[in-house]
CSV table of C-alpha atoms in Angstrom, one decimal:
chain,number,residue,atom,x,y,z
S,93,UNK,CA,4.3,26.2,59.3
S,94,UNK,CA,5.2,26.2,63.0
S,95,UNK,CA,7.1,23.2,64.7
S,96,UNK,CA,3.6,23.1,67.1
S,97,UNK,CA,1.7,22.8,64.1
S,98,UNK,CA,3.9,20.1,62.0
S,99,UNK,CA,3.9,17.9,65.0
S,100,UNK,CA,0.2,18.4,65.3
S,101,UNK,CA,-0.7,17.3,61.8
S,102,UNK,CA,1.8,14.7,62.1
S,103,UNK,CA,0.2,12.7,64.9
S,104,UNK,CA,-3.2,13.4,63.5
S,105,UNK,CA,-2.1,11.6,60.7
S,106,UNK,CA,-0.7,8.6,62.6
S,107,UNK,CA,-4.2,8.3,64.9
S,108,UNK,CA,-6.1,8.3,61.7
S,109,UNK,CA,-3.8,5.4,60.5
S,110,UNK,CA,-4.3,3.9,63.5
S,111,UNK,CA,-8.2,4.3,63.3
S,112,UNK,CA,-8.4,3.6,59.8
S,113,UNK,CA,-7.2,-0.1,60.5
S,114,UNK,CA,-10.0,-2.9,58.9
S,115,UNK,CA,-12.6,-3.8,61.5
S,116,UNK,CA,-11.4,-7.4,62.9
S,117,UNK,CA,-14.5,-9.8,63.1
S,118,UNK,CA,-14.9,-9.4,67.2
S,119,UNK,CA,-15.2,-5.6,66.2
S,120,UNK,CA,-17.8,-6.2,63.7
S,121,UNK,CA,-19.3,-8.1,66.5
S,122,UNK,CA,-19.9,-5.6,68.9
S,123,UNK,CA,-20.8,-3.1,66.3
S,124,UNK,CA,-23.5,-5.9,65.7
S,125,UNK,CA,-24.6,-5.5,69.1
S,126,UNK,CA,-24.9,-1.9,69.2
S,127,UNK,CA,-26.6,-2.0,65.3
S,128,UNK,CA,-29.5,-4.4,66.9
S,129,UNK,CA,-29.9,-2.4,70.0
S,130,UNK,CA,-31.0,1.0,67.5
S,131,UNK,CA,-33.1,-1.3,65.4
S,132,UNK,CA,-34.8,-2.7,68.2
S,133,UNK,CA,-36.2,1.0,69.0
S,134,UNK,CA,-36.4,2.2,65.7
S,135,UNK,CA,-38.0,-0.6,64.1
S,136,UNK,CA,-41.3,-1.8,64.1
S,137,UNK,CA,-40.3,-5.6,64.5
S,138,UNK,CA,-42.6,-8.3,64.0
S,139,UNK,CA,-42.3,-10.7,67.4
S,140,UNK,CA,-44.8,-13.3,66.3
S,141,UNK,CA,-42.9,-16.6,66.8
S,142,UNK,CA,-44.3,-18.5,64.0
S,143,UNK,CA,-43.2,-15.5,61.1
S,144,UNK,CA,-40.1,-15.4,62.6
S,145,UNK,CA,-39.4,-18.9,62.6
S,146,UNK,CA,-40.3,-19.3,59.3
S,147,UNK,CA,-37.6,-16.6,58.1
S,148,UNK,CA,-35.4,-18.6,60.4
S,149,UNK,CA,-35.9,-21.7,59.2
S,150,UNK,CA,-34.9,-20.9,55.6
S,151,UNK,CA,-31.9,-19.1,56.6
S,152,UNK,CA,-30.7,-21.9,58.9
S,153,UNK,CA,-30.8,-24.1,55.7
S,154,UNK,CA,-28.9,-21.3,53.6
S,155,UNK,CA,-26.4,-21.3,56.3
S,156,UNK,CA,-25.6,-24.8,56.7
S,157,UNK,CA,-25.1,-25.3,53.1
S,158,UNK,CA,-22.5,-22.4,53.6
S,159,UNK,CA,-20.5,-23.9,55.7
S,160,UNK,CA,-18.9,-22.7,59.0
S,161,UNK,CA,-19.1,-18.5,60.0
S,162,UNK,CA,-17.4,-16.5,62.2
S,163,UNK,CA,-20.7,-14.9,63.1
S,164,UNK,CA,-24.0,-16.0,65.7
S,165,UNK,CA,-26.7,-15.1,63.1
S,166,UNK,CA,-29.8,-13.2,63.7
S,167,UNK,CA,-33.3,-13.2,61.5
S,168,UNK,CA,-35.9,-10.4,62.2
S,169,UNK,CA,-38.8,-9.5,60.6
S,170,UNK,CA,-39.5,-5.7,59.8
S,171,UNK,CA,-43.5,-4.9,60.3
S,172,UNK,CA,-43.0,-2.6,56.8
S,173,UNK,CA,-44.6,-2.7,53.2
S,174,UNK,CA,-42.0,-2.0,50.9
S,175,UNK,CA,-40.4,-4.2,49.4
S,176,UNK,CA,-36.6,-4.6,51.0
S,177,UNK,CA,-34.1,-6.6,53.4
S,178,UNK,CA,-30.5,-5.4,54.5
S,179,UNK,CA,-28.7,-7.3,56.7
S,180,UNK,CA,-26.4,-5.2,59.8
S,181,UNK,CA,-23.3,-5.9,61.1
S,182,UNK,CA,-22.2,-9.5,62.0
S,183,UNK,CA,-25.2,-11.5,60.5
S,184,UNK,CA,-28.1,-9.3,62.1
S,185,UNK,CA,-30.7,-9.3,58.9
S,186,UNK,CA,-33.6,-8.2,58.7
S,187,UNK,CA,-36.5,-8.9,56.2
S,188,UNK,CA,-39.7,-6.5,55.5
S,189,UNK,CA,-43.0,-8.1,55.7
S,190,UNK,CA,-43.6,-6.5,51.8
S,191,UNK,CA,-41.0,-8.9,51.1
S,192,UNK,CA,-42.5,-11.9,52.7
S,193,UNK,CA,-46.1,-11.0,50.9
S,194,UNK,CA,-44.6,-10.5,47.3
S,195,UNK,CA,-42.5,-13.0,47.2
S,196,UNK,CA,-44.6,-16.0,44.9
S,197,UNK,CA,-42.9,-18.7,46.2
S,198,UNK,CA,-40.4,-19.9,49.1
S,199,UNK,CA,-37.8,-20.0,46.4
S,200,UNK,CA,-38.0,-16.3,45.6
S,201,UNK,CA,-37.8,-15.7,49.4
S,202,UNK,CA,-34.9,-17.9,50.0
S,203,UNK,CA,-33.3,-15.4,47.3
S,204,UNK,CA,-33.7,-12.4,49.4
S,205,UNK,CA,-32.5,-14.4,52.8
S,206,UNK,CA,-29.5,-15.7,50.6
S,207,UNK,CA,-28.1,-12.3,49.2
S,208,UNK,CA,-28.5,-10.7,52.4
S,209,UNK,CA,-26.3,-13.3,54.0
S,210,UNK,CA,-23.9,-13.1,50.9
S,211,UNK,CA,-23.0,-9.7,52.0
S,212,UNK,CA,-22.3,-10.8,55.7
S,213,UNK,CA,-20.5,-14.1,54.3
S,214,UNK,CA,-18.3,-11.6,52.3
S,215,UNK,CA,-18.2,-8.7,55.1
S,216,UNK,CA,-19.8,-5.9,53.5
S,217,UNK,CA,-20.7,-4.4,56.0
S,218,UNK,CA,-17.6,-4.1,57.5
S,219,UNK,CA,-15.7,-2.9,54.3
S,220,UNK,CA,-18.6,-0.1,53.9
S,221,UNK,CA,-17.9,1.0,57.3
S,222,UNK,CA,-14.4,0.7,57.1
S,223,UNK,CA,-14.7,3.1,54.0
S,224,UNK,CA,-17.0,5.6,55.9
S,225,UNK,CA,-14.6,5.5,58.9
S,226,UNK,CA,-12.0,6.5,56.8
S,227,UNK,CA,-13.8,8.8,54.9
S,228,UNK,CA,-14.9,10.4,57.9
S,229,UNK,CA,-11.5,10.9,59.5
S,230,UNK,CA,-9.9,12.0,56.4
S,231,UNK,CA,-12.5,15.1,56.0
S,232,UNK,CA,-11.8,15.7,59.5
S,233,UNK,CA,-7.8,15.8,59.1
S,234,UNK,CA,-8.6,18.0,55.7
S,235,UNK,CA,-10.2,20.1,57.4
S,236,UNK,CA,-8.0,20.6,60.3
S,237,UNK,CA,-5.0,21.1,57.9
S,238,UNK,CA,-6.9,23.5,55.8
S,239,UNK,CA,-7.6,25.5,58.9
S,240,UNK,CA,-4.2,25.4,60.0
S,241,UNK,CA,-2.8,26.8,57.1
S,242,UNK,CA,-4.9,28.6,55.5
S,243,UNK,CA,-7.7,29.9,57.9
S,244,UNK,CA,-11.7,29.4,58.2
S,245,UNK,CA,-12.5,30.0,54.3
S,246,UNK,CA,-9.8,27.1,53.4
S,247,UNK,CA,-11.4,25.1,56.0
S,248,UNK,CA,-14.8,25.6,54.6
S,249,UNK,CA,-13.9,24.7,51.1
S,250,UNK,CA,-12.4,21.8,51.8
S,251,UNK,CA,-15.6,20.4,53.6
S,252,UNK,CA,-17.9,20.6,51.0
S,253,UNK,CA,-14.8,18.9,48.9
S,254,UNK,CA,-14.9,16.5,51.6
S,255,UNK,CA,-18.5,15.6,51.8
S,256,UNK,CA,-18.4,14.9,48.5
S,257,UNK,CA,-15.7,12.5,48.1
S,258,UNK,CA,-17.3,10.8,50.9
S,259,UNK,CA,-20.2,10.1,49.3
S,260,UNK,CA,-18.3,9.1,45.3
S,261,UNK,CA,-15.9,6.2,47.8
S,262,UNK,CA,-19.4,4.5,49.3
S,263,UNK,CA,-21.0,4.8,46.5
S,264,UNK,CA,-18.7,3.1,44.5
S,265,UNK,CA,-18.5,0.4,46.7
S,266,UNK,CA,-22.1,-0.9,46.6
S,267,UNK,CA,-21.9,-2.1,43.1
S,268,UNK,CA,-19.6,-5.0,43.1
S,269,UNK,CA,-21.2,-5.6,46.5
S,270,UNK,CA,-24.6,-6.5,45.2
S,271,UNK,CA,-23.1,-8.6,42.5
S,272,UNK,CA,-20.9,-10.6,44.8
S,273,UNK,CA,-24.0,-11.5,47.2
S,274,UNK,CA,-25.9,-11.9,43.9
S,275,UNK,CA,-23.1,-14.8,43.3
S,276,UNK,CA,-23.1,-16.5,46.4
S,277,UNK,CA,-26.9,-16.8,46.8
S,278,UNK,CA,-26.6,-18.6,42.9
S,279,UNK,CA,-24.2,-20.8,44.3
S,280,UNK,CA,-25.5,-21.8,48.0
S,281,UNK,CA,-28.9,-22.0,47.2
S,282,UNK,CA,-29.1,-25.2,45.3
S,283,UNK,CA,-26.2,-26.7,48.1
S,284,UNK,CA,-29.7,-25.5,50.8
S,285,UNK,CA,-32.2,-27.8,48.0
S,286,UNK,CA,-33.9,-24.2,46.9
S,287,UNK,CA,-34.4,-23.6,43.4
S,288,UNK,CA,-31.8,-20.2,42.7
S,289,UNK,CA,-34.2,-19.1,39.6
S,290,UNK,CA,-36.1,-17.9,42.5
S,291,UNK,CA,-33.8,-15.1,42.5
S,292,UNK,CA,-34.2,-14.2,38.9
S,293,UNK,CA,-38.2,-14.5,39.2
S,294,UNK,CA,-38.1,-11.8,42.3
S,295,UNK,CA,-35.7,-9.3,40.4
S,296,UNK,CA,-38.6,-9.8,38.0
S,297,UNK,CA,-41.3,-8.5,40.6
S,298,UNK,CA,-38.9,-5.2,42.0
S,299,UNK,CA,-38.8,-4.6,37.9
S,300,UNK,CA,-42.7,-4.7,37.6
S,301,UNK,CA,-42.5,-2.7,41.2
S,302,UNK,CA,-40.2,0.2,39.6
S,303,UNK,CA,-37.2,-1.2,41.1
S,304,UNK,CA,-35.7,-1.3,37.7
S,305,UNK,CA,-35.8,2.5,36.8
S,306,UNK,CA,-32.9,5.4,36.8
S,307,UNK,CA,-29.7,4.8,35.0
S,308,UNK,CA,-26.8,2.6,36.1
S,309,UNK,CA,-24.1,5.3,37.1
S,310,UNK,CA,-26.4,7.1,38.9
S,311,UNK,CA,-27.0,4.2,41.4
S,312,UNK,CA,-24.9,2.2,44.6
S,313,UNK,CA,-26.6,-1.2,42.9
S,314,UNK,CA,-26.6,-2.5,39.7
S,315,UNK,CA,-30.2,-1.8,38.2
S,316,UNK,CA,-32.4,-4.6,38.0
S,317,UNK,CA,-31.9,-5.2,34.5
S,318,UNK,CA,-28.2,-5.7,34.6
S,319,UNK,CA,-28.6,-8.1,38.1
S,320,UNK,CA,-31.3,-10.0,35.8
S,321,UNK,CA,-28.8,-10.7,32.9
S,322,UNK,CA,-25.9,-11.5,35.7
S,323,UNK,CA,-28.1,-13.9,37.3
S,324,UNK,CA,-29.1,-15.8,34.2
S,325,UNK,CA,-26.0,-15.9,32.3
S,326,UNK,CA,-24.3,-17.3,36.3
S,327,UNK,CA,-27.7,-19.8,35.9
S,328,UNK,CA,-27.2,-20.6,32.5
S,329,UNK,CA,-23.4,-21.8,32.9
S,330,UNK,CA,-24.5,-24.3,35.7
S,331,UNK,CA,-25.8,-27.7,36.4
S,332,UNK,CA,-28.6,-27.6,38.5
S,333,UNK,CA,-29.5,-30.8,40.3
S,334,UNK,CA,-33.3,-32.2,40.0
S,335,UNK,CA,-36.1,-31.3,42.6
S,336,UNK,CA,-34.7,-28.5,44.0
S,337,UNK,CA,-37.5,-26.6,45.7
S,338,UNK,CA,-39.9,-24.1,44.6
S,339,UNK,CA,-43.1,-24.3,46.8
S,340,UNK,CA,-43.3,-25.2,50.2
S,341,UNK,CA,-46.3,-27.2,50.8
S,342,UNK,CA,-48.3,-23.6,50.9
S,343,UNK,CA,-46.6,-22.7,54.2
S,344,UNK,CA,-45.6,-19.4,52.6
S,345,UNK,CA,-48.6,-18.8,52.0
S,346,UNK,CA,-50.1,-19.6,55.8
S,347,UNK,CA,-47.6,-17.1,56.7
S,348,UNK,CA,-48.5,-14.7,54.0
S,349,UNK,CA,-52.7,-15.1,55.2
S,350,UNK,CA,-51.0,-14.3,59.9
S,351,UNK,CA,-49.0,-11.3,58.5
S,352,UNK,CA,-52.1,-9.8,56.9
S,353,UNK,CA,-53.5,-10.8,60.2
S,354,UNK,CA,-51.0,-8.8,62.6
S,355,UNK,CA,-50.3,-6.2,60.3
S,356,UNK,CA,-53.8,-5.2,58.6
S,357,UNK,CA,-52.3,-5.6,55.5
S,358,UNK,CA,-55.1,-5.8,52.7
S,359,UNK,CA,-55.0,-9.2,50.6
S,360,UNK,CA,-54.2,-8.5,46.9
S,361,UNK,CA,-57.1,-7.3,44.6
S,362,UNK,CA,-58.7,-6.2,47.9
């Protein structure tokens, strides 16, 4: 290889360290920012102030029992049927209206709110973009090289190698990620007064939804089956103090009845 070249691969290999470093928390922050600012044009968010401040409300609870974060949390509510939450970078979640309307009780909803913080609380997000970051710029340095040395058809083989180890590292990241949050809603939900079967009993509704189907290697999550069995055995090998909550007075409800209202949404058997 020419001198040129060695000393070109060389510092491409010291920027990628360089770029490759974890993503501090005041990164993660503005990442945050710039996450929110795309979901507020490609989402369609639900703005009503009583929704929101019901989603709000429970998550404030789930945060206090979890002590102090590094993070300014954010709740939204996503004007959408399915069935799903995911929370951005630096505490910006946001909850699907098909959530709020399945879930049976305030205790199965608290679940949700609870393992979508648990993957902020345990930075997630970051490590998942760390790992695409790095994935990224690795291809990129692969492909580079390849070209250097051995011309376009290197190049070209080593991007399609590329691709695909991209996608085996983030996709075997999500699994222990699910189960971690999994464990910390178990944990902080009773320390918030909610009842954490709550989170067993909705895994029970995304299995009756379909949410438990295709086999476990072939997914980022654990299937719902094998979250089910977590969850219980966690449950089963703790204390759980009396009156912890299940209902809410029917306020879930009330805000089950004015998202049917802003959305159209049909009632059930309807």
């Amino acid at each position: 290889m020419p001198r040129s070249c060695s000393r070109f691969v060389v510092a491409l290999l010291a920027l990628a360290a360089s770029a490759c470093a974890p993503l501090t928390v005041t990164q993660e922050k503005q990442l945050g920012e710039e996450f929110e600012r795309e979901a507020q044009a490609q989402l369609r968010l639900i703005h009503d102030p009583v929704v929101v401040g019901y989603v709000r409300q429970i998550a404030a609870e789930i945060l206090g029992a979890a002590g102090p974060q590094p993070f300014a949390y954010e709740f939204f509510v996503v004007d959408d049927a399915e069935i799903n939450a995911f929370a951005g970078p630096a505490g910006h979640v946001y909850v699907h209206t098909g959530t709020i309307l399945k879930a049976r009780n305030v205790s199965e909803l608290a679940g949700v709110i609870g393992h979508e913080i648990g993957h902020v609380v345990h930075r997630h997000v970051a490590e998942n973009y760390d790992k695409q970051r790095a994935a990224g710029i690795g291809h990129q340095l692969l492909v580079v090289g390849a070209g250097i040395l051995g011309g376009g058809t290197a190049a070209e083989a080593v991007n399609l190698g590329g691709g695909l180890t991209a996608m085996l590292v983030l996709n075997s990241f999500g699994r222990e990620a699910e189960r971690e949050a999994d464990g910390f809603a178990l944990e902080v939900l009773p320390r918030a007064g909610y009842d954490p079967r709550g989170m067993v009993s909705f895994f029970e509704t995304l299995r009756a939804e379909g949410g438990g189907r295709g086999p476990a290697f072939l997914s980022s999550h654990p299937t719902t089956e094998e979250r089910i069995a977590a969850s219980q055995a966690t449950l089963a090998r703790s204390s759980l103090p009396a009156g912890l909550r299940v209902h809410d007075g029917g306020r879930l409800e009330i805000i089950q009845r004015r998202i049917r209202l802003l959305t159209g949404e049909a009632a059930p058997g309807r």
